[in-house]
mmCIF file of C-alpha atoms in Angstrom:
data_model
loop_
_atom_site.group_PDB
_atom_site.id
_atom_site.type_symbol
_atom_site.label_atom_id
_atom_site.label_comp_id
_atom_site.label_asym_id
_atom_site.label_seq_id
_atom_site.Cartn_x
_atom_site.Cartn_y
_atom_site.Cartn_z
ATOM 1 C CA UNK A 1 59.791 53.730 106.354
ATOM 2 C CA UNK A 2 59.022 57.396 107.508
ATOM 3 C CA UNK A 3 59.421 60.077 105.040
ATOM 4 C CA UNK A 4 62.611 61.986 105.059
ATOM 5 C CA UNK A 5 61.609 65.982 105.199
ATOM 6 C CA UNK A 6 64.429 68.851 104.806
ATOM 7 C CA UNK A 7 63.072 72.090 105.772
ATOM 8 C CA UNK A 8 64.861 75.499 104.672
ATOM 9 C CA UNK A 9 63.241 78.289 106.556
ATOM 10 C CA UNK A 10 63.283 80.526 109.535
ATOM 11 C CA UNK A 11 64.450 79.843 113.334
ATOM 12 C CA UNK A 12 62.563 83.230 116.053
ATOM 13 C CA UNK A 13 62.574 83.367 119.833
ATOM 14 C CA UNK A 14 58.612 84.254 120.182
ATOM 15 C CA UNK A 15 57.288 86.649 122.745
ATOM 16 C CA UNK A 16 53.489 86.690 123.405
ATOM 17 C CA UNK A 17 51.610 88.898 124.677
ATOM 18 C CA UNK A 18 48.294 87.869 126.042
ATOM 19 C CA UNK A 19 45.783 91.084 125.443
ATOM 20 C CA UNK A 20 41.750 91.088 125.931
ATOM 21 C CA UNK A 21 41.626 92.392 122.800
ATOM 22 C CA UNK A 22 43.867 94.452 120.062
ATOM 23 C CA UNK A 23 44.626 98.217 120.871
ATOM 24 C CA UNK A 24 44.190 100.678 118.786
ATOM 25 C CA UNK A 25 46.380 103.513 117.050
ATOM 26 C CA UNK A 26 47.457 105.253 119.446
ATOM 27 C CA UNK A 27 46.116 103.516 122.793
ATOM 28 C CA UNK A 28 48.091 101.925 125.515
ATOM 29 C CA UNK A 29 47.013 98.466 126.982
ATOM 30 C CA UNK A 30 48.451 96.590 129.910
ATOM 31 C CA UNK A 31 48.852 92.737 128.797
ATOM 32 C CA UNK A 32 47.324 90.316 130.648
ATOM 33 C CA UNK A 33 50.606 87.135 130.461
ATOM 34 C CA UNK A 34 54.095 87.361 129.103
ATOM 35 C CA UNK A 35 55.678 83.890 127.306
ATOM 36 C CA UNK A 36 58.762 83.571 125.048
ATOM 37 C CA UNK A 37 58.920 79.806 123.436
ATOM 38 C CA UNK A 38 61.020 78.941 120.059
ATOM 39 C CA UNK A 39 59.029 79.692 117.373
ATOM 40 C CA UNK A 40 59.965 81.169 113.326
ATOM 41 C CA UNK A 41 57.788 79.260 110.602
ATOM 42 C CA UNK A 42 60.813 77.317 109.399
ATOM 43 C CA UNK A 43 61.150 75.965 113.128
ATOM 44 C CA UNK A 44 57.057 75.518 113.571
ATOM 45 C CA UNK A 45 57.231 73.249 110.506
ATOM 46 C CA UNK A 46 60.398 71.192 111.389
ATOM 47 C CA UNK A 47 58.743 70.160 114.475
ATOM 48 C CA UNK A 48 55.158 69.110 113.467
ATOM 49 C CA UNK A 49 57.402 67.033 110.686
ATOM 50 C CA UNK A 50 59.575 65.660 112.891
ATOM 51 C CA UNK A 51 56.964 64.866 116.186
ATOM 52 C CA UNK A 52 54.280 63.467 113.447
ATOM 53 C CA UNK A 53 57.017 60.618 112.546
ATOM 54 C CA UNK A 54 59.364 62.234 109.840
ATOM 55 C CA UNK A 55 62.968 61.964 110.074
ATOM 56 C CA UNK A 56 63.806 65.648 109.752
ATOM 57 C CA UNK A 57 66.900 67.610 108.446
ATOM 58 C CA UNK A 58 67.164 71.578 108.935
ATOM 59 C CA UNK A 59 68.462 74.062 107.075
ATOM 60 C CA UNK A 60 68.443 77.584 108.565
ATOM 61 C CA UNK A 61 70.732 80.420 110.740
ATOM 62 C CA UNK A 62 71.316 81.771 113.698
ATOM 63 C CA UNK A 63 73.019 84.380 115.778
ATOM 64 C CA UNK A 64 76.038 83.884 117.943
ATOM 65 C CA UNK A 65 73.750 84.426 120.914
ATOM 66 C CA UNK A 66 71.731 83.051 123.350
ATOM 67 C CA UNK A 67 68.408 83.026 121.075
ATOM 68 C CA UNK A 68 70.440 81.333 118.846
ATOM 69 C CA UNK A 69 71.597 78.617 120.573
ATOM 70 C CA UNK A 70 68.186 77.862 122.177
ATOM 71 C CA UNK A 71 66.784 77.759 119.116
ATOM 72 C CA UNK A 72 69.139 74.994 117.936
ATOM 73 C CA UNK A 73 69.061 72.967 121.525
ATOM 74 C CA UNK A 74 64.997 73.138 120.712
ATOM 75 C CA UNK A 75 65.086 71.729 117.343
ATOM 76 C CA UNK A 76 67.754 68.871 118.513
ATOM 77 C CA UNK A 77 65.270 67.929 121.939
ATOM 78 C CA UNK A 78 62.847 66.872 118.640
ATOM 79 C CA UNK A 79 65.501 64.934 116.908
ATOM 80 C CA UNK A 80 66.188 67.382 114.261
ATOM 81 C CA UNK A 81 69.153 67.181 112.735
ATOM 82 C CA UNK A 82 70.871 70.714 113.374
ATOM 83 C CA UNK A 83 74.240 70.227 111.532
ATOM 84 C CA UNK A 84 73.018 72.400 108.555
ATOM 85 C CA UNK A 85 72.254 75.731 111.005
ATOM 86 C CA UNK A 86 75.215 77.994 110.071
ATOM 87 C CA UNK A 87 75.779 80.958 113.110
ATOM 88 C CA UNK A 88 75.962 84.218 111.810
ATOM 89 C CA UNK A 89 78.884 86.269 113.799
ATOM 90 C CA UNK A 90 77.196 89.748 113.213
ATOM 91 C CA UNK A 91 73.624 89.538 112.785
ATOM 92 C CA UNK A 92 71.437 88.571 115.752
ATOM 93 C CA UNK A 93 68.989 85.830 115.932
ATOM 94 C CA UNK A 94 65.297 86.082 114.471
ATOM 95 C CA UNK A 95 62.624 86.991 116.685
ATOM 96 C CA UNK A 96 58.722 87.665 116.643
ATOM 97 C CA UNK A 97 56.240 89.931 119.179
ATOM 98 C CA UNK A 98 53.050 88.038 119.134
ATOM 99 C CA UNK A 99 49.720 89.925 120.077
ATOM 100 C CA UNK A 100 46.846 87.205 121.344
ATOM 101 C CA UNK A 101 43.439 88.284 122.088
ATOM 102 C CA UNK A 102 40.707 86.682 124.670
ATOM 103 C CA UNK A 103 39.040 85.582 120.783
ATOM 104 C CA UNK A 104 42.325 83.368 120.229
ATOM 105 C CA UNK A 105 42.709 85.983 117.234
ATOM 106 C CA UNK A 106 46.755 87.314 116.482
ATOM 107 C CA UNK A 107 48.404 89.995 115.242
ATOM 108 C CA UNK A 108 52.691 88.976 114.784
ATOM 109 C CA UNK A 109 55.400 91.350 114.399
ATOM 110 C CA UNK A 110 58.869 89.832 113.305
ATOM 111 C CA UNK A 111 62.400 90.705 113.222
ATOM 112 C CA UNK A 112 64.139 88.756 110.542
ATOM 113 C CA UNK A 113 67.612 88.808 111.663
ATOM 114 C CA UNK A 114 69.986 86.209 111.219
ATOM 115 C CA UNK A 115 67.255 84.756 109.032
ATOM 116 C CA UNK A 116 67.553 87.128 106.524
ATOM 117 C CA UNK A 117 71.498 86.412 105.374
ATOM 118 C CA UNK A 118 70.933 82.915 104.461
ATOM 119 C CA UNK A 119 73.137 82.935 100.876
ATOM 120 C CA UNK A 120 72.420 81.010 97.951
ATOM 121 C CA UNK A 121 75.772 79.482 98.043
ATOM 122 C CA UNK A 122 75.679 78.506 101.903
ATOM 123 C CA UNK A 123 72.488 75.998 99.988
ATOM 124 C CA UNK A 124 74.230 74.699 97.546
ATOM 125 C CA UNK A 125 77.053 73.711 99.974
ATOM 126 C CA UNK A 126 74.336 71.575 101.368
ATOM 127 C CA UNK A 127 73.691 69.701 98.280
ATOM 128 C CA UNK A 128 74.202 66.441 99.926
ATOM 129 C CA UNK A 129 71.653 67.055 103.104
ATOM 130 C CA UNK A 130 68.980 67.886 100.480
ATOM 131 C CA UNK A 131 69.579 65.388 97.784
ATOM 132 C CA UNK A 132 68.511 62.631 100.831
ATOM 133 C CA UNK A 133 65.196 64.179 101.488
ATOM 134 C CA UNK A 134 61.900 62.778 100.264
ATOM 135 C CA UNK A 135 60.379 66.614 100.343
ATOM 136 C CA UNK A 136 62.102 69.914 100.633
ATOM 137 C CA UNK A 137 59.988 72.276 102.265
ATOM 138 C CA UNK A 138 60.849 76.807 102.751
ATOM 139 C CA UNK A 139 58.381 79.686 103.573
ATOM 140 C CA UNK A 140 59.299 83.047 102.778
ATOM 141 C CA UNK A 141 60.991 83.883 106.436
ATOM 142 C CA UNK A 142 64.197 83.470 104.688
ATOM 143 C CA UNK A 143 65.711 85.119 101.257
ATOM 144 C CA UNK A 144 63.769 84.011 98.092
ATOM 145 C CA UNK A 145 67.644 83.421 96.086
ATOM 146 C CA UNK A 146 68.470 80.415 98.968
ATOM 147 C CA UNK A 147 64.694 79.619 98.269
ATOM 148 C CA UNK A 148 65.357 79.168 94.405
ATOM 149 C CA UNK A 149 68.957 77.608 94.752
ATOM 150 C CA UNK A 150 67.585 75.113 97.184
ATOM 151 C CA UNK A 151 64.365 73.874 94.578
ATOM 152 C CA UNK A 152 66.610 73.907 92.131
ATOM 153 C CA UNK A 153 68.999 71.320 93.591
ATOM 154 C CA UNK A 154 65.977 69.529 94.912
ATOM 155 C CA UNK A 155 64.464 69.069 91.320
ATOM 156 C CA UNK A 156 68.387 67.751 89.910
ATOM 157 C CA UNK A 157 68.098 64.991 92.552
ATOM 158 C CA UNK A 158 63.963 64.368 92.203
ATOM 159 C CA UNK A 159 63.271 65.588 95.534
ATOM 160 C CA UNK A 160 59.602 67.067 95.574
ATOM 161 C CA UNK A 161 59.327 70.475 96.896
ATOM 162 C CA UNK A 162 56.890 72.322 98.857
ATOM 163 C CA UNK A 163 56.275 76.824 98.870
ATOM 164 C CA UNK A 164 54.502 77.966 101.429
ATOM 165 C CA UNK A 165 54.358 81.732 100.538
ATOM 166 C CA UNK A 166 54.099 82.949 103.806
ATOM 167 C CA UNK A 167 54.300 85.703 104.766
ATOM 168 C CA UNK A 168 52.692 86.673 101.410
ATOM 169 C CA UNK A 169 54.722 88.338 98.994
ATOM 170 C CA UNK A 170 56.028 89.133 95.528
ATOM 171 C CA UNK A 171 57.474 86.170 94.387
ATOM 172 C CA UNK A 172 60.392 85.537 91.756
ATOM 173 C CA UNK A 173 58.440 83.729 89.194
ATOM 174 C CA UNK A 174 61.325 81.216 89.087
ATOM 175 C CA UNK A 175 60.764 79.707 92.179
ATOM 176 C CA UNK A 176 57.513 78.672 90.869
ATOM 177 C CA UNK A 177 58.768 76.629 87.941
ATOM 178 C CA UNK A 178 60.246 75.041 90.319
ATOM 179 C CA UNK A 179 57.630 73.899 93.304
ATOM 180 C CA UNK A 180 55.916 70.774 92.923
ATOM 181 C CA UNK A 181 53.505 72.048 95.596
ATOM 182 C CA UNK A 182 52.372 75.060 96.957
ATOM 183 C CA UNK A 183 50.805 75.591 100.392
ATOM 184 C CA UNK A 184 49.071 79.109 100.740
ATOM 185 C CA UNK A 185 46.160 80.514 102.628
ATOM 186 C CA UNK A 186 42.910 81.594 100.568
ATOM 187 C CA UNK A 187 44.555 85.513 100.925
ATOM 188 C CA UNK A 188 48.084 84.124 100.342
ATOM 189 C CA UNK A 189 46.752 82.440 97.073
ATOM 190 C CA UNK A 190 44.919 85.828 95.796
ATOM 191 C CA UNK A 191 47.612 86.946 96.433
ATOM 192 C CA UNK A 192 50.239 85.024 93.950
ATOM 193 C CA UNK A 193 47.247 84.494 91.253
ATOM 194 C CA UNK A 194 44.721 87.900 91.423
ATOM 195 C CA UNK A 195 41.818 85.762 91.828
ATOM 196 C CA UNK A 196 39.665 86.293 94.825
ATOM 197 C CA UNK A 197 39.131 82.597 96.705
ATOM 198 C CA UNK A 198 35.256 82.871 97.684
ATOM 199 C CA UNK A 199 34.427 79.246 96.343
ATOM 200 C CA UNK A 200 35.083 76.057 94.829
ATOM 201 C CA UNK A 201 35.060 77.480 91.362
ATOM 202 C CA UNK A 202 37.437 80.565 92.246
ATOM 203 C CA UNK A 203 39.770 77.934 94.203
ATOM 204 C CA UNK A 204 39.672 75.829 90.639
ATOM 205 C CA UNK A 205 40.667 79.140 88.994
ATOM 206 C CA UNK A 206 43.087 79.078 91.347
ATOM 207 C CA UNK A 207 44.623 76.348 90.764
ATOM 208 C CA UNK A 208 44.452 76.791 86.392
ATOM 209 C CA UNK A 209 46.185 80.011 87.009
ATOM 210 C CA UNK A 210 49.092 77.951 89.503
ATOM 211 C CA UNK A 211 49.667 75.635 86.299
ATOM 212 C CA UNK A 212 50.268 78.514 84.492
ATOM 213 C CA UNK A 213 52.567 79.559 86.358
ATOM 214 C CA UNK A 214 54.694 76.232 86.442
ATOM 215 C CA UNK A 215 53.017 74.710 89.788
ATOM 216 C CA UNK A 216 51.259 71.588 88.900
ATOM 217 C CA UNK A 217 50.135 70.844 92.524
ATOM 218 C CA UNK A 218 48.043 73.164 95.021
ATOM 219 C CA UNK A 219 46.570 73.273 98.450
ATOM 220 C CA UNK A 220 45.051 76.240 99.849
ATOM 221 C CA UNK A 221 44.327 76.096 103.849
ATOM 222 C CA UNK A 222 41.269 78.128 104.551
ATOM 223 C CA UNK A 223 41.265 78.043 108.414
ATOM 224 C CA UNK A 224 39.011 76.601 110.415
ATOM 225 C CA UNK A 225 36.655 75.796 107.359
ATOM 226 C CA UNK A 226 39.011 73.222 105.594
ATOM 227 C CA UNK A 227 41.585 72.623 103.164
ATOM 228 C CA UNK A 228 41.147 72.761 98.836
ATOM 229 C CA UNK A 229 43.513 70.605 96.905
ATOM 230 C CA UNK A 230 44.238 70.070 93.571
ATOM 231 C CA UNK A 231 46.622 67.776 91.412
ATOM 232 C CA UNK A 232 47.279 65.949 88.482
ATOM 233 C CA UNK A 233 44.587 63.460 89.075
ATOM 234 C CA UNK A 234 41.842 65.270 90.883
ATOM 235 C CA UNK A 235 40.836 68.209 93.463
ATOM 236 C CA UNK A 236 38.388 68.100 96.456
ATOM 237 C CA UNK A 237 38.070 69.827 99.693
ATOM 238 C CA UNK A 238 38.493 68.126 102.866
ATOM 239 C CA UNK A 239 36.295 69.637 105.994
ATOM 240 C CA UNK A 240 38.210 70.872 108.977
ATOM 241 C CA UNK A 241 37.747 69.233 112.862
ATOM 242 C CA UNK A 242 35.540 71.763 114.709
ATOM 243 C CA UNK A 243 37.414 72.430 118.024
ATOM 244 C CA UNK A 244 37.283 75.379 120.106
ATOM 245 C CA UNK A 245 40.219 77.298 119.301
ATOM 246 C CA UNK A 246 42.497 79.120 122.158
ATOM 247 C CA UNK A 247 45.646 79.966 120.167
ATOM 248 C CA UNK A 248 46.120 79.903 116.248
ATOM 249 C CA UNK A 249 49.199 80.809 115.733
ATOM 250 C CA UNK A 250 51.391 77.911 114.146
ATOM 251 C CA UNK A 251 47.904 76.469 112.697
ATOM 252 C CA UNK A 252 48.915 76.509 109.304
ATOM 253 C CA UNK A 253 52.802 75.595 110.379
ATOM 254 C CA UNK A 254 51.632 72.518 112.048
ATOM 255 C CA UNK A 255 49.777 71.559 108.786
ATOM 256 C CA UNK A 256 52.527 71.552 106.551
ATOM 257 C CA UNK A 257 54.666 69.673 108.851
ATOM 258 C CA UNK A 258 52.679 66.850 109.561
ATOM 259 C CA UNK A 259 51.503 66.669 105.958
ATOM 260 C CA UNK A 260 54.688 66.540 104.464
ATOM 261 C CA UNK A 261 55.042 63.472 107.386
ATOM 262 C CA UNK A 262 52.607 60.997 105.451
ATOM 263 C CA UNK A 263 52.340 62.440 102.001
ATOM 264 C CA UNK A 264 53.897 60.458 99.217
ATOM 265 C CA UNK A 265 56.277 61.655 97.155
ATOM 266 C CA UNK A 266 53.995 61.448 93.826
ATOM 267 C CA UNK A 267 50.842 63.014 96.233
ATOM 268 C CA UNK A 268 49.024 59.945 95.370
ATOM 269 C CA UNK A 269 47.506 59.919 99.230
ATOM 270 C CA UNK A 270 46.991 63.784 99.578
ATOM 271 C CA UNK A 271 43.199 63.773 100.319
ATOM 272 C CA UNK A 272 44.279 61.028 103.365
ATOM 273 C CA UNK A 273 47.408 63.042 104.291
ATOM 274 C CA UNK A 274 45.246 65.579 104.366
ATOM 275 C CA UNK A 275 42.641 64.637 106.723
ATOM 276 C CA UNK A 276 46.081 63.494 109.044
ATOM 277 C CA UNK A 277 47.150 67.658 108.870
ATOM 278 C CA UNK A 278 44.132 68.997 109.743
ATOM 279 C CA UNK A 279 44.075 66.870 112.721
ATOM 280 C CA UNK A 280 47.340 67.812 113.936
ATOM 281 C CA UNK A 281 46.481 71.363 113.191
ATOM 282 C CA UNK A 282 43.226 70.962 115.023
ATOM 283 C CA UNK A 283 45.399 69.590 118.332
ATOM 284 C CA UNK A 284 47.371 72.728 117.915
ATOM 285 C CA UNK A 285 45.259 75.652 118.106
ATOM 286 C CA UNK A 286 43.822 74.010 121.299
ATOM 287 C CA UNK A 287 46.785 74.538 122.914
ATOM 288 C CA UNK A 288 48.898 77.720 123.503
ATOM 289 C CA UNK A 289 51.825 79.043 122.151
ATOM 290 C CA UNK A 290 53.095 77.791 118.867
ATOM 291 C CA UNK A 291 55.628 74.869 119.294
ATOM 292 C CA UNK A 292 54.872 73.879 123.162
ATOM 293 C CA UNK A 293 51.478 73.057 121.151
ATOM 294 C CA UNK A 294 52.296 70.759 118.340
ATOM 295 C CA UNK A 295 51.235 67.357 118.668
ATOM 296 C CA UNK A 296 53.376 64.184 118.244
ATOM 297 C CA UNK A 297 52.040 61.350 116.956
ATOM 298 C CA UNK A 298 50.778 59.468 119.916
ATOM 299 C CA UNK A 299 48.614 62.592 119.932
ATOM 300 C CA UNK A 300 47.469 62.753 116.505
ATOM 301 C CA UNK A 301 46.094 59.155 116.409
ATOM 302 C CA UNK A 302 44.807 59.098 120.006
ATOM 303 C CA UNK A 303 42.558 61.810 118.747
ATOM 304 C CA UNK A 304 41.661 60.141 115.092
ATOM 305 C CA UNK A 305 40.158 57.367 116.807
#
């Protein structure tokens, strides 16, 4: 049985820019390649969910525009099942500016759009899609009220949820009474809590001061070195797969989505779910571009052997 993974979250047209390096204030650089490919974190993590095995449902918007409708034609060509994507008559589509240097190092710029008017009550009217799911997964690309109404539901019908607070920001501290997991980066996760993550001890601080807040369950991705976890039964680290890195963006995307492919409900398999993420996420940074780089599952265990 593959899991069953809803994700609520954001749908950009990416452009990159290929640079030798960043410019500075002021300075004018001629870029080296052009690319646009689908792209939005919401989108990024539908994808590595749905090509890692999961049967995956989206919830998201779009302008009534070209962007937009690509967007949805790219999620369906994974088998994603589009039907919750509402098209917003005013407001274009999402879309992000990507600056990559000759490092593999990027800087992102994003337009919100379309993204940005996803209501609380166009959720709820979804109640059904997400009360199927075995995880309900949202990044902060979209509104943090559709965020809350869409945990909220999840919890009535025992669905287990997953935050990635990314982009980092203030977060309503309801949200986090209801998040059975939360995904962040070690400056995400400073962040949230005001501790600095520098080692295992300030990641277990971490992780007390996530309890406190009403998340039992936390993983913090801390790039090419690894991933932390801690839950109800345990935390550990779990060593990233050294690979030489071309293109990072969609790293941490990648994780979540093929994570949230083999984890079990109760997280009773996270440290080998785990290992299964940072492979995928491993595949992806070798490649470029964000989705065009995701790997399916063919890919994942070819390269675990």
């Amino acid at each position: 049985m593959s899991n069953k993974v809803t994700v609520l979250g954001s749908l950009n047209v990416d452009t990159t820019l290929r640079v030798a390096r960043m410019p500075q204030p002021g300075e004018t650089l001629s870029t080296e390649n052009k690319s646009s490919a689908a792209g939005g974190k919401g989108a990024n993590q539908a994808v590595a969910a749905a090509r890692a095995g999961a049967e995956t449902r989206f919830i998201g918007k779009v302008g009534n525009d070209d962007a937009g409708r690509f967007m949805v034609e790219s999620l369906k060509d994974d088998g994603i099942d589009t039907s919750a994507i509402i098209t917003d008559p005013t407001i274009g589509t999402g879309s992000a500016f990507i600056l990559l240097d000759e490092a593999g190092q990027n800087s992102i710029l994003v337009y919100g759009g379309s993204n940005q008017q996803i209501k609380a009550e166009e959720v709820m009217a979804v109640e059904d899609e997400i009360a199927k799911a075995d995880f309900l997964i949202t990044q902060f690309e979209t509104p943090q009220a559709a965020t809350l109404a869409a945990f909220t539901v999840a919890k009535k019908h025992h669905v287990t949820t997953i935050l990635n607070p990314a982009p980092a920001a203030k977060i309503d501290p309801e949200i986090l009474k209801v998040t059975d997991l939360v995904v962040p980066n070690e400056s995400e996760s400073a962040i949230l809590t005001g501790i600095e993550v520098t080692d295992e001890a300030s990641m277990d601080a971490n992780a007390a001061k996530f309890r406190e807040l009403g998340v039992k369950n936390l993983i913090i991705t801390i790039g090419s070195k690894g991933a932390y976890y801690a839950t109800a039964d345990g935390s550990g680290f779990v060593p990233a797969f050294k690979v030489n890195a071309v293109d990072t963006t969609a790293a941490g995307d990648t994780f979540i989505g093929a994570l949230s492919s083999q984890l079990k409900p109760d997280l009773s398999n996270i440290a080998t779910a785990l290992v299964f993420a940072q492979r995928a996420s491993s595949l992806t940074v070798q490649g470029l571009g964000a989705m065009p780089s995701i790997p399916t599952l063919a890919k994942i265990e070819a390269a675990s052997k």
